[in-house]
C-alpha positions as a printed Julia matrix, in Angstrom:
473×3 Matrix{Float64}:
 204.41  108.35   97.96
 201.17  109.01   99.75
 200.13  108.98  103.31
 197.06  107.21  104.65
 196.1   105.87  108.02
 193.72  103.02  107.38
 192.14  100.83  104.75
 188.79  102.5   105.33
 190.27  105.91  104.63
 191.93  104.59  101.47
 188.63  103.31  100.16
 187.09  106.77  100.59
 189.96  108.35   98.68
 189.95  106.05   95.67
 187.23  107.95   93.86
 189.32  111.13   94.1
 192.75  109.64   93.54
 195.04  109.57   90.54
 196.57  106.26   89.61
 200.36  106.39   89.74
 202.98  104.38   87.88
 203.9   101.03   89.34
 207.11  101.78   91.16
 208.76   99.07   93.27
 205.88   96.69   92.5
 203.28   98.77   94.29
 200.34  100.9    93.21
 200.5   104.34   94.69
 197.52  106.51   95.29
 197.63  110.22   95.76
 194.98  112.14   97.64
 193.42  115.19   96.03
 191.8   117.24   98.75
 188.51  118.83   97.79
 186.53  119.53  100.95
 187.3   121.44  104.18
 191.0   121.75  103.34
 193.44  122.54  106.1
 195.24  125.65  104.94
 198.17  125.26  107.35
 201.05  123.35  105.8
 202.85  123.05  109.12
 199.91  121.36  110.84
 199.62  118.87  107.99
 203.26  117.93  108.43
 202.72  117.45  112.16
 200.04  114.88  111.34
 202.15  113.12  108.71
 205.5   112.9   110.47
 204.73  110.32  113.21
 203.45  107.7   110.77
 206.43  108.23  108.47
 208.79  107.92  111.43
 207.14  104.58  112.27
 207.4   103.55  108.64
 211.14  104.23  108.6
 211.69  102.31  111.85
 209.78   99.33  110.47
 211.72   99.43  107.2
 215.0    99.45  109.08
 214.1    96.76  111.61
 212.5    94.34  109.12
 214.66   94.89  106.05
 217.82   96.58  107.24
 220.08   93.76  106.05
 218.58   93.4   102.56
 221.18   94.03   99.84
 220.36   96.63   97.18
 223.03   95.6    94.7
 226.75   95.11   94.18
 229.38   97.83   94.2
 231.96   97.57   91.43
 235.34   99.2    90.97
 233.84  101.14   88.05
 231.31  102.69   90.43
 234.01  103.73   92.89
 236.15  105.25   90.15
 233.23  106.65   88.15
 231.65  109.09   90.56
 229.43  106.47   92.26
 227.23  106.29   89.15
 224.5   103.71   89.5
 225.2   103.19   93.2
 222.08  103.27   95.37
 223.02  105.0    98.61
 220.62  107.83   99.52
 217.1   108.2   100.88
 215.29  111.0    99.01
 211.54  111.09   99.5
 210.45  114.06   97.43
 211.23  112.76   93.94
 212.45  109.71   92.05
 214.24  109.66   88.7
 213.52  106.79   86.34
 216.02  106.33   83.47
 213.21  105.79   80.97
 210.35  107.94   82.3
 212.24  110.83   83.84
 211.45  112.58   87.09
 208.4   111.93   89.25
 207.52  114.31   92.06
 205.95  112.2    94.82
 204.91  109.77   92.12
 203.6   112.36   89.65
 205.19  112.88   86.25
 205.65  116.38   84.85
 202.59  116.1    82.54
 200.55  114.92   85.53
 201.78  117.87   87.6
 200.8   120.21   84.79
 197.35  118.69   84.78
 196.73  118.34   88.52
 198.55  121.15   90.32
 196.72  124.47   90.62
 197.61  127.18   88.12
 197.34  130.96   88.09
 194.8   130.73   85.29
 192.73  127.91   83.76
 194.93  125.72   81.6
 198.05  127.56   82.76
 201.36  126.24   84.05
 201.52  124.83   87.6
 202.25  127.19   90.47
 205.56  126.39   92.24
 203.81  126.76   95.61
 201.65  123.8    94.63
 204.71  121.69   93.97
 206.18  122.72   97.33
 202.99  121.51   99.02
 203.13  118.27   97.04
 206.79  117.6    97.87
 206.25  118.19  101.58
 202.97  116.33  102.05
 202.6   113.91   99.15
 199.22  115.48   98.46
 197.95  117.57   95.57
 196.76  120.84   97.12
 193.64  122.8    96.34
 193.86  126.25   94.79
 192.84  127.7    98.15
 195.73  125.93   99.89
 198.16  127.17   97.26
 196.88  130.74   97.57
 197.28  130.53  101.34
 200.84  129.25  100.95
 201.61  132.03   98.45
 200.45  134.58  100.99
 202.55  132.97  103.72
 205.67  133.01  101.56
 205.12  136.68  100.74
 204.88  137.43  104.47
 208.24  135.7   105.02
 209.98  137.48  102.15
 211.9   140.15  104.05
 215.63  140.72  103.63
 217.79  142.38  106.33
 219.84  145.36  105.15
 223.14  143.66  105.95
 222.47  141.1   103.2
 222.4   143.79  100.53
 225.51  145.4   102.01
 227.31  142.06  101.89
 226.47  141.61   98.21
 227.47  145.21   97.5
 230.92  144.48   98.94
 231.56  142.25   95.91
 232.59  143.63   92.52
 229.57  144.09   90.27
 231.45  141.94   87.76
 231.52  138.92   90.11
 229.68  135.92   88.69
 225.95  136.04   89.48
 226.2   132.72   91.34
 228.96  134.11   93.54
 226.77  137.06   94.47
 223.71  134.85   94.96
 225.47  132.33   97.21
 227.02  135.19   99.2
 223.58  136.65   99.79
 222.27  133.3   101.02
 225.2   132.95  103.41
 224.52  136.46  104.73
 220.96  135.37  105.57
 222.31  132.63  107.83
 222.61  134.93  110.86
 218.83  134.75  111.24
 218.68  130.93  111.3
 215.98  129.67  113.65
 217.56  126.22  113.69
 220.9   127.54  114.9
 219.22  129.52  117.67
 217.13  126.52  118.76
 220.1   124.15  118.66
 222.17  126.48  120.84
 219.3   126.54  123.35
 219.3   122.73  123.52
 216.21  121.79  121.5
 215.41  118.06  121.61
 216.29  116.17  118.44
 212.68  115.09  117.96
 211.87  118.77  117.4
 214.71  119.5   114.96
 212.33  119.6   112.03
 210.33  122.53  113.43
 213.01  125.27  113.25
 214.25  123.6   110.07
 210.78  124.13  108.62
 210.86  127.8   109.62
 214.3   128.32  108.08
 213.34  126.45  104.94
 210.16  128.38  104.22
 211.92  131.64  105.02
 214.74  130.72  102.65
 212.38  129.67   99.84
 210.56  132.98  100.25
 213.76  135.05  100.32
 215.81  133.63   97.44
 213.8   135.25   94.6
 214.39  138.66   96.17
 218.13  138.11   96.48
 218.3   136.64   92.98
 216.42  139.56   91.44
 218.58  142.02   93.4
 221.7   140.44   91.89
 220.18  140.66   88.4
 219.13  144.28   88.72
 222.49  145.18   90.27
 224.45  143.61   87.43
 222.35  144.41   84.4
 219.88  147.21   85.24
 222.03  149.81   87.03
 220.89  148.64   90.45
 217.3   149.8    90.01
 215.37  147.19   91.99
 211.67  146.38   91.72
 209.65  145.63   94.88
 207.5   142.57   95.3
 203.88  142.71   94.16
 201.62  141.38   96.91
 199.03  140.32   94.35
 201.35  137.9    92.54
 202.31  134.29   93.14
 205.86  132.99   93.63
 206.84  132.52   89.98
 204.95  135.57   88.77
 206.58  137.73   91.42
 210.03  136.46   90.54
 209.53  137.46   86.9
 208.12  140.81   88.03
 211.07  141.6    90.34
 213.48  140.71   87.55
 211.67  143.27   85.39
 209.5   141.09   83.15
 205.76  141.64   83.39
 204.36  139.99   80.29
 201.82  137.27   81.13
 203.76  134.74   79.05
 207.03  135.39   80.88
 205.26  134.94   84.2
 203.85  131.65   82.95
 207.31  130.58   81.77
 208.79  131.36   85.18
 206.11  129.28   86.9
 206.94  126.36   84.63
 210.69  126.9    84.93
 210.74  126.97   88.73
 208.46  123.94   88.96
 210.39  121.63   86.64
 213.83  122.65   87.96
 212.9   122.3    91.64
 213.94  118.7    92.32
 215.64  115.83   90.52
 216.08  113.2    93.24
 219.04  113.25   95.6
 222.09  112.09   93.66
 222.84  115.2    91.59
 225.58  117.49   92.83
 223.46  120.28   94.31
 220.87  118.03   95.98
 223.5   115.65   97.34
 225.63  118.54   98.59
 222.69  120.09  100.41
 221.82  116.73  101.99
 225.44  115.98  102.92
 226.08  119.33  104.59
 222.73  119.23  106.37
 223.51  115.74  107.71
 226.09  117.44  109.95
 223.14  119.44  111.38
 224.22  122.53  109.49
 221.16  124.77  109.15
 219.27  125.21  105.85
 221.11  128.41  104.95
 224.55  126.82  105.24
 223.36  123.68  103.47
 221.68  125.48  100.59
 224.63  127.84  100.1
 226.84  124.77   99.74
 224.37  123.31   97.25
 224.52  126.52   95.21
 228.3   126.28   95.0
 227.91  122.81   93.55
 225.23  124.02   91.17
 227.62  126.67   89.86
 229.9   124.04   88.3
 230.06  123.69   84.49
 229.07  120.01   84.73
 225.89  120.84   86.65
 223.83  124.04   86.72
 226.19  126.18   84.69
 225.4   124.03   81.65
 222.26  126.01   80.84
 224.27  129.14   80.06
 226.69  127.1    77.95
 223.86  125.85   75.74
 222.61  129.31   74.77
 226.15  130.58   74.17
 226.85  127.59   71.91
 223.59  128.07   69.99
 224.4   131.74   69.47
 227.85  130.77   68.2
 226.15  128.57   65.6
 224.04  131.54   64.46
 227.05  133.86   64.37
 229.05  131.51   62.18
 226.32  129.99   60.0
 223.3   132.3    60.22
 219.78  131.69   61.52
 218.69  129.81   58.39
 221.3   127.1    58.71
 220.39  123.85   56.94
 220.45  120.47   58.64
 223.5   119.47   56.58
 225.36  122.59   57.65
 224.31  121.93   61.24
 225.62  118.36   61.07
 228.98  119.68   59.88
 229.08  122.22   62.72
 228.26  119.55   65.3
 230.99  117.26   63.96
 233.48  120.13   64.05
 232.55  120.77   67.68
 233.03  117.13   68.62
 236.23  116.69   66.62
 237.76  119.69   68.39
 237.46  117.83   71.69
 234.41  119.72   72.91
 230.92  118.51   73.74
 227.59  119.65   72.37
 226.0   121.19   75.47
 222.45  120.23   76.38
 222.6   116.58   75.37
 223.05  113.53   77.59
 222.34  112.88   81.27
 223.93  110.89   84.06
 220.77  108.85   84.73
 218.22  109.43   81.96
 218.29  107.25   78.86
 215.48  108.99   76.98
 214.6   112.6    76.13
 214.29  114.57   79.36
 210.6   115.28   80.02
 211.69  118.7    81.3
 212.94  119.38   77.78
 209.69  118.1    76.31
 207.42  120.38   78.35
 209.56  123.39   77.47
 209.36  122.42   73.81
 205.57  122.26   74.11
 205.59  125.72   75.7
 207.66  127.03   72.77
 205.38  125.42   70.19
 202.45  127.15   71.85
 203.95  130.6    72.37
 206.94  131.1    70.02
 206.8   128.57   67.16
 208.44  130.94   64.65
 211.36  132.07   66.81
 214.59  131.38   64.87
 216.49  130.1    67.9
 213.65  127.73   68.79
 213.66  126.44   65.22
 217.4   125.88   65.54
 216.88  123.94   68.77
 214.31  121.81   66.93
 216.84  121.05   64.2
 219.43  120.12   66.83
 216.9   117.65   68.28
 216.87  115.92   64.9
 220.58  116.23   64.1
 222.57  115.68   67.3
 221.27  112.34   68.71
 222.1   110.31   65.54
 225.61  111.77   65.52
 226.17  110.94   69.18
 224.86  107.42   68.58
 227.25  107.07   65.67
 230.14  107.95   67.96
 229.17  105.01   70.14
 230.52  106.52   73.35
 227.35  108.09   74.72
 224.77  106.2    76.8
 222.18  108.94   76.36
 222.29  111.04   73.17
 218.99  112.81   73.89
 218.44  116.44   74.93
 218.22  117.36   78.6
 216.54  120.25   80.41
 219.35  122.67   79.59
 218.91  122.25   75.82
 215.8   124.41   75.8
 215.52  126.76   78.78
 217.97  129.41   77.54
 216.16  129.88   74.23
 212.85  130.5    76.02
 214.38  132.99   78.45
 216.22  134.74   75.63
 212.99  135.12   73.63
 211.27  136.99   76.46
 214.21  139.34   76.99
 216.27  137.66   79.69
 219.32  137.46   77.45
 222.1   137.44   80.06
 223.24  133.81   79.87
 225.66  134.14   82.8
 222.64  134.67   85.04
 220.72  131.56   84.08
 222.17  129.32   86.79
 220.76  131.69   89.42
 217.27  130.9    88.11
 218.12  127.23   88.53
 219.27  127.93   92.08
 216.04  129.68   93.05
 214.1   126.7    91.73
 216.26  124.13   93.5
 215.57  125.74   96.9
 212.09  124.19   96.83
 213.31  120.61   96.38
 216.38  120.73   98.62
 214.58  122.45  101.48
 211.57  120.11  101.26
 213.79  117.07  101.6
 215.83  118.73  104.34
 212.69  119.14  106.46
 212.05  115.43  106.07
 215.7   114.62  106.82
 215.25  116.23  110.23
 211.75  114.81  110.77
 213.0   111.27  110.08
 216.18  111.75  112.07
 218.45  110.76  109.19
 222.05  110.35  110.36
 225.34  111.96  109.46
 226.42  110.86  105.98
 229.78  109.05  106.14
 230.62  106.67  103.27
 233.89  104.73  103.22
 236.7   105.8   100.89
 239.63  103.72   99.69
 242.94  104.22   97.87
 243.98  102.83   94.5
 246.38  100.53   96.35
 243.51   99.17   98.43
 241.49   98.53   95.27
 244.43   96.79   93.56
 245.02   94.55   96.55
 241.34   93.75   96.93
 241.02   92.82   93.26
 244.09   90.58   93.45
 242.62   88.72   96.41
 239.25   88.42   94.66
 240.9    86.92   91.59
 242.99   84.42   93.58
């Protein structure tokens, strides 16, 4: 989506715009700012919000009764799969193309968003700007946002004490979510709401909380990592580094390639439209006017589930089990036998399939390209490449899988493991840090657009049986 005020302005932008895919029968244009950029993200939002509020009102008044499809019993019983029921502005997931951030595919983001070095991976701050404004930022705007986030990245002592109250053996996601909850006492939204702020201004303290939270989560996440795996020896932030580079640095990894990997990782894991468990949970909790800290902590608890964010650790553990049993030089025939044994034992092959996608996840593809560039001879990467050839045909042969292709989790663990981050139990925390950018961006727009409390209707099996009997009569 893009924002423009008049036809005359659009005509001026066309020479500097990137043509977007035709979504919903419309051509979308995205502004790339190149002259006299406004460095203040907040002021840009203030300009954008009124026209988007008017757009929402018009959509509701003119098309509020238009049907978007039929709801079937299968959808009700099947986790609402395929049911359109949420407004999520920051990204859209296409079953064939994969994710688009404000209309931009991952390859387009890699090409257009500013990087730390020429030809490098996109900076997560650039994606944050894109998600909030619908505009590709300049390098100067991204640098300004990086500096602002660093200035917000302070953690009160009580947060560390709260984490320290947990056993060091507690799951990293438990410690991470606890730290986020401990931050909640500083919520600007809660303070403003208690003082009676008008609902038209809800987005302003939400913005403050959201940027504070995005700035703070890498510090909490790295603290948990260093506490669990490095004897509690923490590493302070480097004021010269960007968001992804600093996260890698605070974890204890200072190689240029690891910093580049973290920039890519955070960017591609940031948002995946609104229907996944963590994004939907954050939106649902926030719809009750819970502040961003409460909402994001709830999202993290959803992310920690084995069917969502925890899957990335399961992939690496499964791949290592293959190596332990069959060796690094396993042949494709041996690998096929191992995969069949896994499936026949009632287990799944982690890292394959997706609830929406019907093709190879482009997040997998860009990680594969990173591996081909930086670690083509790594044995685990070569094993992942063999799995890409072996697993989909087997899953297709089973005939029970709608999408046999690899997803984002199939590759990330191998990359992290190569650069020394070998603790698979921690991987979901990295996912959580990334997801703060997408969830908080949409949450700001939830408040700006005045989206209501989420309250779908539920029914019993008896109600469904009776309804179906009447429908058949």
